[in-house]
Amino acid sequence: MTSPHEEVRELLGAWALDALMPGDETAVVRHMGECEHCAVEAARLRATVRHLDGPAPPGPVPDPDPGPRGLSLALRSRAPALRTAPHAAPYAAAVAGLRALLAELDEHGPWGTPVVHEWDVHDTVAHLIAADEPLARHIDRNGQAPAAPPAPSGPPTPWRVAWAARTREVVLRERARTPAQTVSTWRNQAAGLLSSRAAHDPELAARTVLLAGGRLPVADHFLARAFEAWVHARDIGTALDLPVPPPPAPHLWQLVRFGIRILGPALGPEAPPVALTVSGEGGELEWILGSGDDPVRAQLVLDPVDFCLLIGGRRAPGQVARGMSGDASAAENVLTRAASLSWL
């Protein structure tokens, strides 16, 4: 009798060609979240298909070493992400990139290296388990993904306090487990999110839900998960001196638009109006932020990666390269408010 593992292995070639039926694709996605061997083999097959389709876009040159490190470096340069609807694609790519980065570390690797917020590498992955839980719990209540651990009981608390408390709880729990076990838990939860109906059905993802202090469409909550996965992958890469590239240009611009949707209401309608232009690889977009009743007081131009790192708390306002004209205080107000939004 054929085992589930063998059944999935027979489907990997079709998955690499995007030729699976939806039911089979869900089974393959779930299995790859649990089986590193199949995930690596699937990545190899997808990379082969892309190579046969034509030359890769300019970017880092894959390491010619055929061993595990060479493979994971190649995955970082063109990490194959699971197919989803466009709103979940940035999260799928961020998960694939972080998985490739963590594959650089063996059981005895530098998991104790300090990263951010007094977390080491192991703790940072544990934090991502906690960070993804609200969306996983919401999806599970609709019968669409595996259950996350239950939320702490008790009266409601401000979301940032609850967020920090849950992270502490999960980090302490995961410190009693091996890094491999923690990575497996994070990977399985991410696979559940990416195989859910909400990751594939734009109409379902358009429904709003209050999670982590924000009432947003489920699609935007997926973008928040992508934002956090990329920023923390970058944190880990910086700590280990391993390069982590920014998201692909289409995903980066999705994150920029998401950031603007958060920043505009945070500034409020009484803020001095500022014309913000975000310009870089893939295009240029402009918004008027603040009061709609007054003339624009300042013009501000930012790079998309810098804008995302500012929103993500990894750039201070004074560290962001900018083009600026007009009322400097109005422009600085936008930068300061953007930096204050970080929950990462």
Coordinates of C-alpha atoms in Angstrom, one line a residue:
M1 CA 0.0 0.0 0.0
T2 CA 1.4 3.4 -1.0
S3 CA 2.2 5.7 2.0
P4 CA 1.0 9.4 2.1
H5 CA 4.7 10.4 1.8
E6 CA 5.1 8.4 -1.4
E7 CA 1.8 9.7 -2.8
V8 CA 3.0 13.3 -2.3
R9 CA 6.4 12.5 -3.8
E10 CA 4.6 11.3 -7.0
L11 CA 2.8 14.7 -7.2
L12 CA 5.8 17.0 -6.7
G13 CA 6.6 17.2 -10.4
A14 CA 3.0 18.3 -11.2
W15 CA 3.2 20.8 -8.3
A16 CA 6.3 22.3 -9.8
L17 CA 4.5 22.7 -13.1
D18 CA 1.4 24.3 -11.4
A19 CA -0.6 21.4 -12.8
L20 CA -2.3 20.0 -9.7
M21 CA -6.0 19.8 -9.0
P22 CA -6.9 22.0 -5.9
G23 CA -7.5 19.1 -3.6
D24 CA -4.1 17.5 -4.5
E25 CA -2.4 20.9 -4.2
T26 CA -3.7 21.3 -0.6
A27 CA -2.4 17.9 0.3
V28 CA 1.0 18.6 -1.1
V29 CA 1.2 22.0 0.6
R30 CA 0.3 20.5 4.0
H31 CA 2.8 17.7 3.6
M32 CA 5.7 20.0 2.6
G33 CA 5.0 22.0 5.8
E34 CA 5.8 18.8 7.7
C35 CA 8.4 17.1 5.5
E36 CA 11.7 19.0 4.9
H37 CA 12.9 16.4 2.4
C38 CA 9.8 16.9 0.2
A39 CA 10.0 20.6 0.6
V40 CA 13.6 20.7 -0.7
E41 CA 12.9 18.3 -3.5
A42 CA 9.9 20.4 -4.5
A43 CA 12.1 23.5 -4.5
R44 CA 14.6 21.8 -6.7
L45 CA 11.9 20.8 -9.2
R46 CA 10.4 24.3 -9.2
A47 CA 13.8 25.8 -9.8
T48 CA 14.4 23.4 -12.7
V49 CA 11.1 24.4 -14.3
R50 CA 11.9 28.1 -13.9
H51 CA 15.3 27.5 -15.5
L52 CA 13.7 25.7 -18.5
D53 CA 11.2 28.5 -18.8
G54 CA 14.0 31.0 -19.5
P55 CA 16.8 33.0 -17.8
A56 CA 16.3 34.2 -14.3
P57 CA 16.0 38.0 -13.7
P58 CA 19.1 39.8 -12.5
G59 CA 20.0 39.0 -8.9
P60 CA 22.3 37.1 -6.7
V61 CA 24.2 34.3 -8.4
P62 CA 23.4 30.9 -6.8
D63 CA 26.2 29.1 -5.1
P64 CA 27.5 26.4 -7.4
D65 CA 28.1 24.1 -4.4
P66 CA 25.5 21.3 -4.8
G67 CA 25.4 20.7 -1.0
P68 CA 22.8 21.9 1.4
R69 CA 24.3 25.4 1.9
G70 CA 24.5 25.9 -1.9
L71 CA 20.9 24.8 -2.3
S72 CA 19.6 27.1 0.5
L73 CA 21.5 30.1 -1.0
A74 CA 19.9 29.3 -4.3
L75 CA 16.5 29.2 -2.6
R76 CA 17.2 32.6 -1.1
S77 CA 17.9 34.1 -4.4
R78 CA 14.8 32.6 -6.0
A79 CA 12.8 31.0 -3.2
P80 CA 9.9 29.0 -4.6
A81 CA 6.7 30.1 -2.8
L82 CA 3.5 28.2 -2.6
R83 CA 0.8 29.3 -5.0
T84 CA -1.9 31.5 -3.5
A85 CA -4.2 34.3 -4.4
P86 CA -2.3 37.6 -4.9
H87 CA -3.1 38.9 -1.4
A88 CA -1.3 36.0 0.3
A89 CA 1.6 35.7 -2.2
P90 CA 3.9 38.1 -0.2
Y91 CA 3.4 35.9 2.9
A92 CA 4.1 32.7 0.9
A93 CA 7.3 34.3 -0.4
A94 CA 8.4 35.6 3.0
V95 CA 7.8 32.1 4.5
A96 CA 9.8 30.5 1.7
G97 CA 12.6 32.9 2.2
L98 CA 12.8 32.5 6.0
R99 CA 12.7 28.7 5.6
A100 CA 15.6 28.9 3.3
L101 CA 17.5 31.1 5.7
L102 CA 16.8 28.8 8.7
A103 CA 18.0 25.9 6.6
E104 CA 21.5 27.4 6.9
L105 CA 21.5 26.5 10.6
D106 CA 21.9 22.9 11.7
E107 CA 21.0 21.6 15.2
H108 CA 24.2 23.0 16.7
G109 CA 24.1 26.2 14.7
P110 CA 24.2 29.8 16.2
W111 CA 20.6 29.7 17.5
G112 CA 21.6 31.6 20.6
T113 CA 22.9 34.6 18.5
P114 CA 21.2 37.8 19.8
V115 CA 18.8 39.2 17.2
V116 CA 16.3 41.9 18.5
H117 CA 14.2 42.7 21.6
E118 CA 16.5 40.5 23.7
W119 CA 15.5 37.5 21.5
D120 CA 18.0 35.2 20.0
V121 CA 17.4 33.3 16.7
H122 CA 15.4 30.6 18.4
D123 CA 13.3 33.1 20.3
T124 CA 12.6 35.1 17.1
V125 CA 11.1 32.1 15.4
A126 CA 9.1 31.4 18.5
H127 CA 7.8 35.0 18.4
L128 CA 6.6 34.4 14.8
I129 CA 4.5 31.4 16.1
A130 CA 2.8 33.8 18.5
A131 CA 2.5 36.6 15.9
D132 CA 0.7 34.3 13.3
E133 CA -1.7 32.8 15.9
P134 CA -4.5 35.5 15.8
L135 CA -4.9 35.0 12.0
A136 CA -4.6 31.2 12.4
R137 CA -7.2 31.2 15.1
H138 CA -9.6 33.3 13.1
I139 CA -9.2 31.0 10.1
D140 CA -9.6 27.9 12.2
R141 CA -12.9 29.2 13.5
N142 CA -14.1 29.1 9.9
G143 CA -12.9 25.5 9.5
Q144 CA -10.1 26.5 7.1
A145 CA -6.8 25.7 8.8
P146 CA -5.2 23.8 11.6
A147 CA -5.9 25.1 15.1
A148 CA -3.4 27.4 16.9
P149 CA -3.0 27.1 20.7
P150 CA -5.9 28.8 22.5
A151 CA -5.7 32.5 23.4
P152 CA -5.1 33.3 27.1
S153 CA -8.4 33.6 29.0
G154 CA -9.4 36.6 31.1
P155 CA -10.8 40.1 30.5
P156 CA -9.8 42.0 27.4
T157 CA -6.5 43.8 27.5
P158 CA -4.9 46.4 25.1
W159 CA -3.8 44.5 22.1
R160 CA -0.1 45.5 22.4
V161 CA 0.0 44.3 26.1
A162 CA -1.7 41.0 25.1
W163 CA 0.7 40.7 22.1
A164 CA 3.7 41.1 24.3
A165 CA 2.4 38.7 26.9
R166 CA 1.6 36.0 24.4
T167 CA 5.1 36.3 22.8
R168 CA 6.7 35.9 26.3
E169 CA 4.6 32.9 26.9
V170 CA 5.4 31.2 23.6
V171 CA 9.1 32.1 23.8
L172 CA 9.4 30.6 27.2
R173 CA 7.6 27.5 26.1
E174 CA 9.8 27.1 23.0
R175 CA 13.0 27.5 24.9
A176 CA 12.2 24.1 26.5
R177 CA 12.1 22.6 23.0
T178 CA 14.8 22.2 20.3
P179 CA 15.2 24.8 17.6
A180 CA 14.1 22.1 15.0
Q181 CA 10.9 21.6 16.9
T182 CA 10.2 25.3 17.1
V183 CA 10.9 25.7 13.4
S184 CA 8.6 22.8 12.6
T185 CA 5.8 24.3 14.7
W186 CA 6.2 27.7 12.9
R187 CA 6.4 26.0 9.5
N188 CA 3.3 23.9 10.0
Q189 CA 1.3 26.8 11.2
A190 CA 2.4 28.9 8.2
A191 CA 1.6 26.0 5.8
G192 CA -1.9 25.8 7.4
L193 CA -2.5 29.5 6.7
L194 CA -1.2 29.2 3.1
S195 CA -3.3 26.1 2.4
S196 CA -6.5 27.7 3.8
R197 CA -9.4 28.9 1.7
A198 CA -8.7 32.4 2.9
A199 CA -5.3 32.4 1.2
H200 CA -6.9 31.3 -2.1
D201 CA -10.3 33.0 -2.2
P202 CA -10.2 36.8 -2.7
E203 CA -13.9 37.2 -1.8
L204 CA -13.4 35.4 1.5
A205 CA -10.3 37.5 2.2
A206 CA -12.2 40.7 1.6
R207 CA -14.1 40.2 4.8
T208 CA -13.0 42.4 7.7
V209 CA -12.0 41.1 11.1
L210 CA -10.5 42.6 14.2
L211 CA -7.1 41.0 14.9
A212 CA -4.1 42.4 16.8
G213 CA -5.7 45.8 17.3
G214 CA -6.7 46.4 13.7
R215 CA -10.1 45.9 12.0
L216 CA -8.9 45.0 8.5
P217 CA -9.8 42.7 5.6
V218 CA -8.3 39.3 6.0
A219 CA -6.2 40.0 2.9
D220 CA -4.5 42.9 4.8
H221 CA -3.9 40.6 7.8
F222 CA -2.0 38.3 5.4
L223 CA 0.1 41.3 4.3
A224 CA 0.8 42.1 7.9
R225 CA 2.1 38.5 8.3
A226 CA 4.3 38.9 5.2
F227 CA 5.6 42.2 6.6
E228 CA 6.6 40.6 9.9
A229 CA 8.0 37.4 8.4
W230 CA 10.3 39.5 6.1
V231 CA 11.4 42.0 8.8
H232 CA 12.3 39.2 11.2
A233 CA 14.1 37.2 8.5
R234 CA 16.1 40.4 7.8
D235 CA 16.8 40.7 11.6
I236 CA 18.1 37.1 11.7
G237 CA 20.1 37.6 8.6
T238 CA 21.7 40.8 9.9
A239 CA 22.6 39.0 13.2
L240 CA 24.2 36.1 11.4
D241 CA 25.8 38.2 8.6
L242 CA 23.7 36.4 6.0
P243 CA 22.1 38.6 3.3
V244 CA 18.3 38.7 3.1
P245 CA 17.0 40.5 0.0
P246 CA 13.9 42.7 0.1
P247 CA 10.7 41.2 -1.2
P248 CA 10.2 40.9 -4.9
A249 CA 9.1 44.2 -6.4
P250 CA 5.4 43.3 -6.9
H251 CA 5.2 42.1 -3.2
L252 CA 7.2 45.1 -2.0
W253 CA 4.6 47.5 -3.5
Q254 CA 1.8 45.5 -2.0
L255 CA 3.5 46.1 1.4
V256 CA 3.9 49.8 0.6
R257 CA 0.2 50.2 -0.2
F258 CA -0.6 48.3 3.0
G259 CA 1.6 50.6 5.0
I260 CA -0.1 53.7 3.5
R261 CA -3.5 52.2 4.4
I262 CA -2.3 52.1 8.0
L263 CA -0.5 55.4 8.0
G264 CA -3.3 57.6 6.5
P265 CA -5.8 57.0 9.3
A266 CA -3.0 57.1 11.9
L267 CA -2.1 60.7 10.8
G268 CA -5.8 61.7 10.9
P269 CA -7.7 64.3 8.9
E270 CA -6.3 67.2 10.9
A271 CA -2.6 66.6 10.1
P272 CA -0.8 69.1 7.9
P273 CA -1.3 67.7 4.3
V274 CA 1.9 66.2 2.8
A275 CA 2.4 64.8 -0.7
L276 CA 4.2 61.5 -0.1
T277 CA 5.8 59.9 -3.1
V278 CA 7.3 56.4 -2.9
S279 CA 9.6 55.8 -5.8
G280 CA 11.9 52.9 -6.6
E281 CA 12.2 49.6 -8.4
G282 CA 8.8 48.7 -10.0
G283 CA 7.3 52.2 -10.2
E284 CA 6.3 55.3 -8.3
L285 CA 3.1 56.1 -6.4
E286 CA 1.9 59.3 -4.7
W287 CA -0.6 60.0 -2.0
I288 CA -1.8 63.1 -0.2
L289 CA -1.8 62.4 3.6
G290 CA -3.4 64.5 6.2
S291 CA -6.1 67.2 5.8
G292 CA -7.9 67.2 2.6
D293 CA -9.2 70.7 3.1
D294 CA -5.9 72.6 3.1
P295 CA -3.1 73.2 0.5
V296 CA -0.3 70.7 0.5
R297 CA 2.4 71.9 2.9
A298 CA 5.3 69.7 2.0
Q299 CA 6.5 67.1 -0.5
L300 CA 8.3 63.9 0.7
V301 CA 9.9 61.3 -1.5
L302 CA 11.0 57.9 0.0
D303 CA 12.4 54.6 -1.3
P304 CA 10.0 51.7 -0.9
V305 CA 12.3 49.5 1.1
D306 CA 13.2 52.5 3.4
F307 CA 9.4 53.2 3.8
C308 CA 8.7 49.6 4.8
L309 CA 11.6 49.6 7.3
L310 CA 10.4 52.8 8.8
I311 CA 6.9 51.4 9.3
G312 CA 8.5 48.2 10.6
G313 CA 10.6 50.0 13.2
R314 CA 13.9 49.2 11.6
R315 CA 14.7 52.8 10.5
A316 CA 14.4 55.9 12.7
P317 CA 13.1 59.0 10.9
G318 CA 16.5 60.5 10.9
Q319 CA 18.0 57.4 9.3
V320 CA 15.7 57.5 6.2
A321 CA 17.1 59.0 3.0
R322 CA 14.4 61.3 1.7
G323 CA 13.7 64.0 -0.8
M324 CA 11.9 66.8 0.9
S325 CA 10.6 70.3 0.2
G326 CA 8.2 72.7 1.8
D327 CA 7.3 72.7 5.5
A328 CA 9.9 70.5 7.1
S329 CA 7.9 70.1 10.3
A330 CA 4.9 68.7 8.3
A331 CA 7.1 66.2 6.5
E332 CA 8.8 65.2 9.8
N333 CA 5.4 64.6 11.3
V334 CA 4.7 62.0 8.6
L335 CA 8.0 60.2 9.2
T336 CA 7.6 60.3 13.0
R337 CA 4.0 58.9 12.9
A338 CA 5.1 56.2 10.5
A339 CA 7.9 55.1 12.8
S340 CA 5.5 55.0 15.7
L341 CA 3.3 52.4 14.1
S342 CA 5.8 49.5 14.4
W343 CA 4.5 46.5 16.3
L344 CA 7.5 44.3 15.3

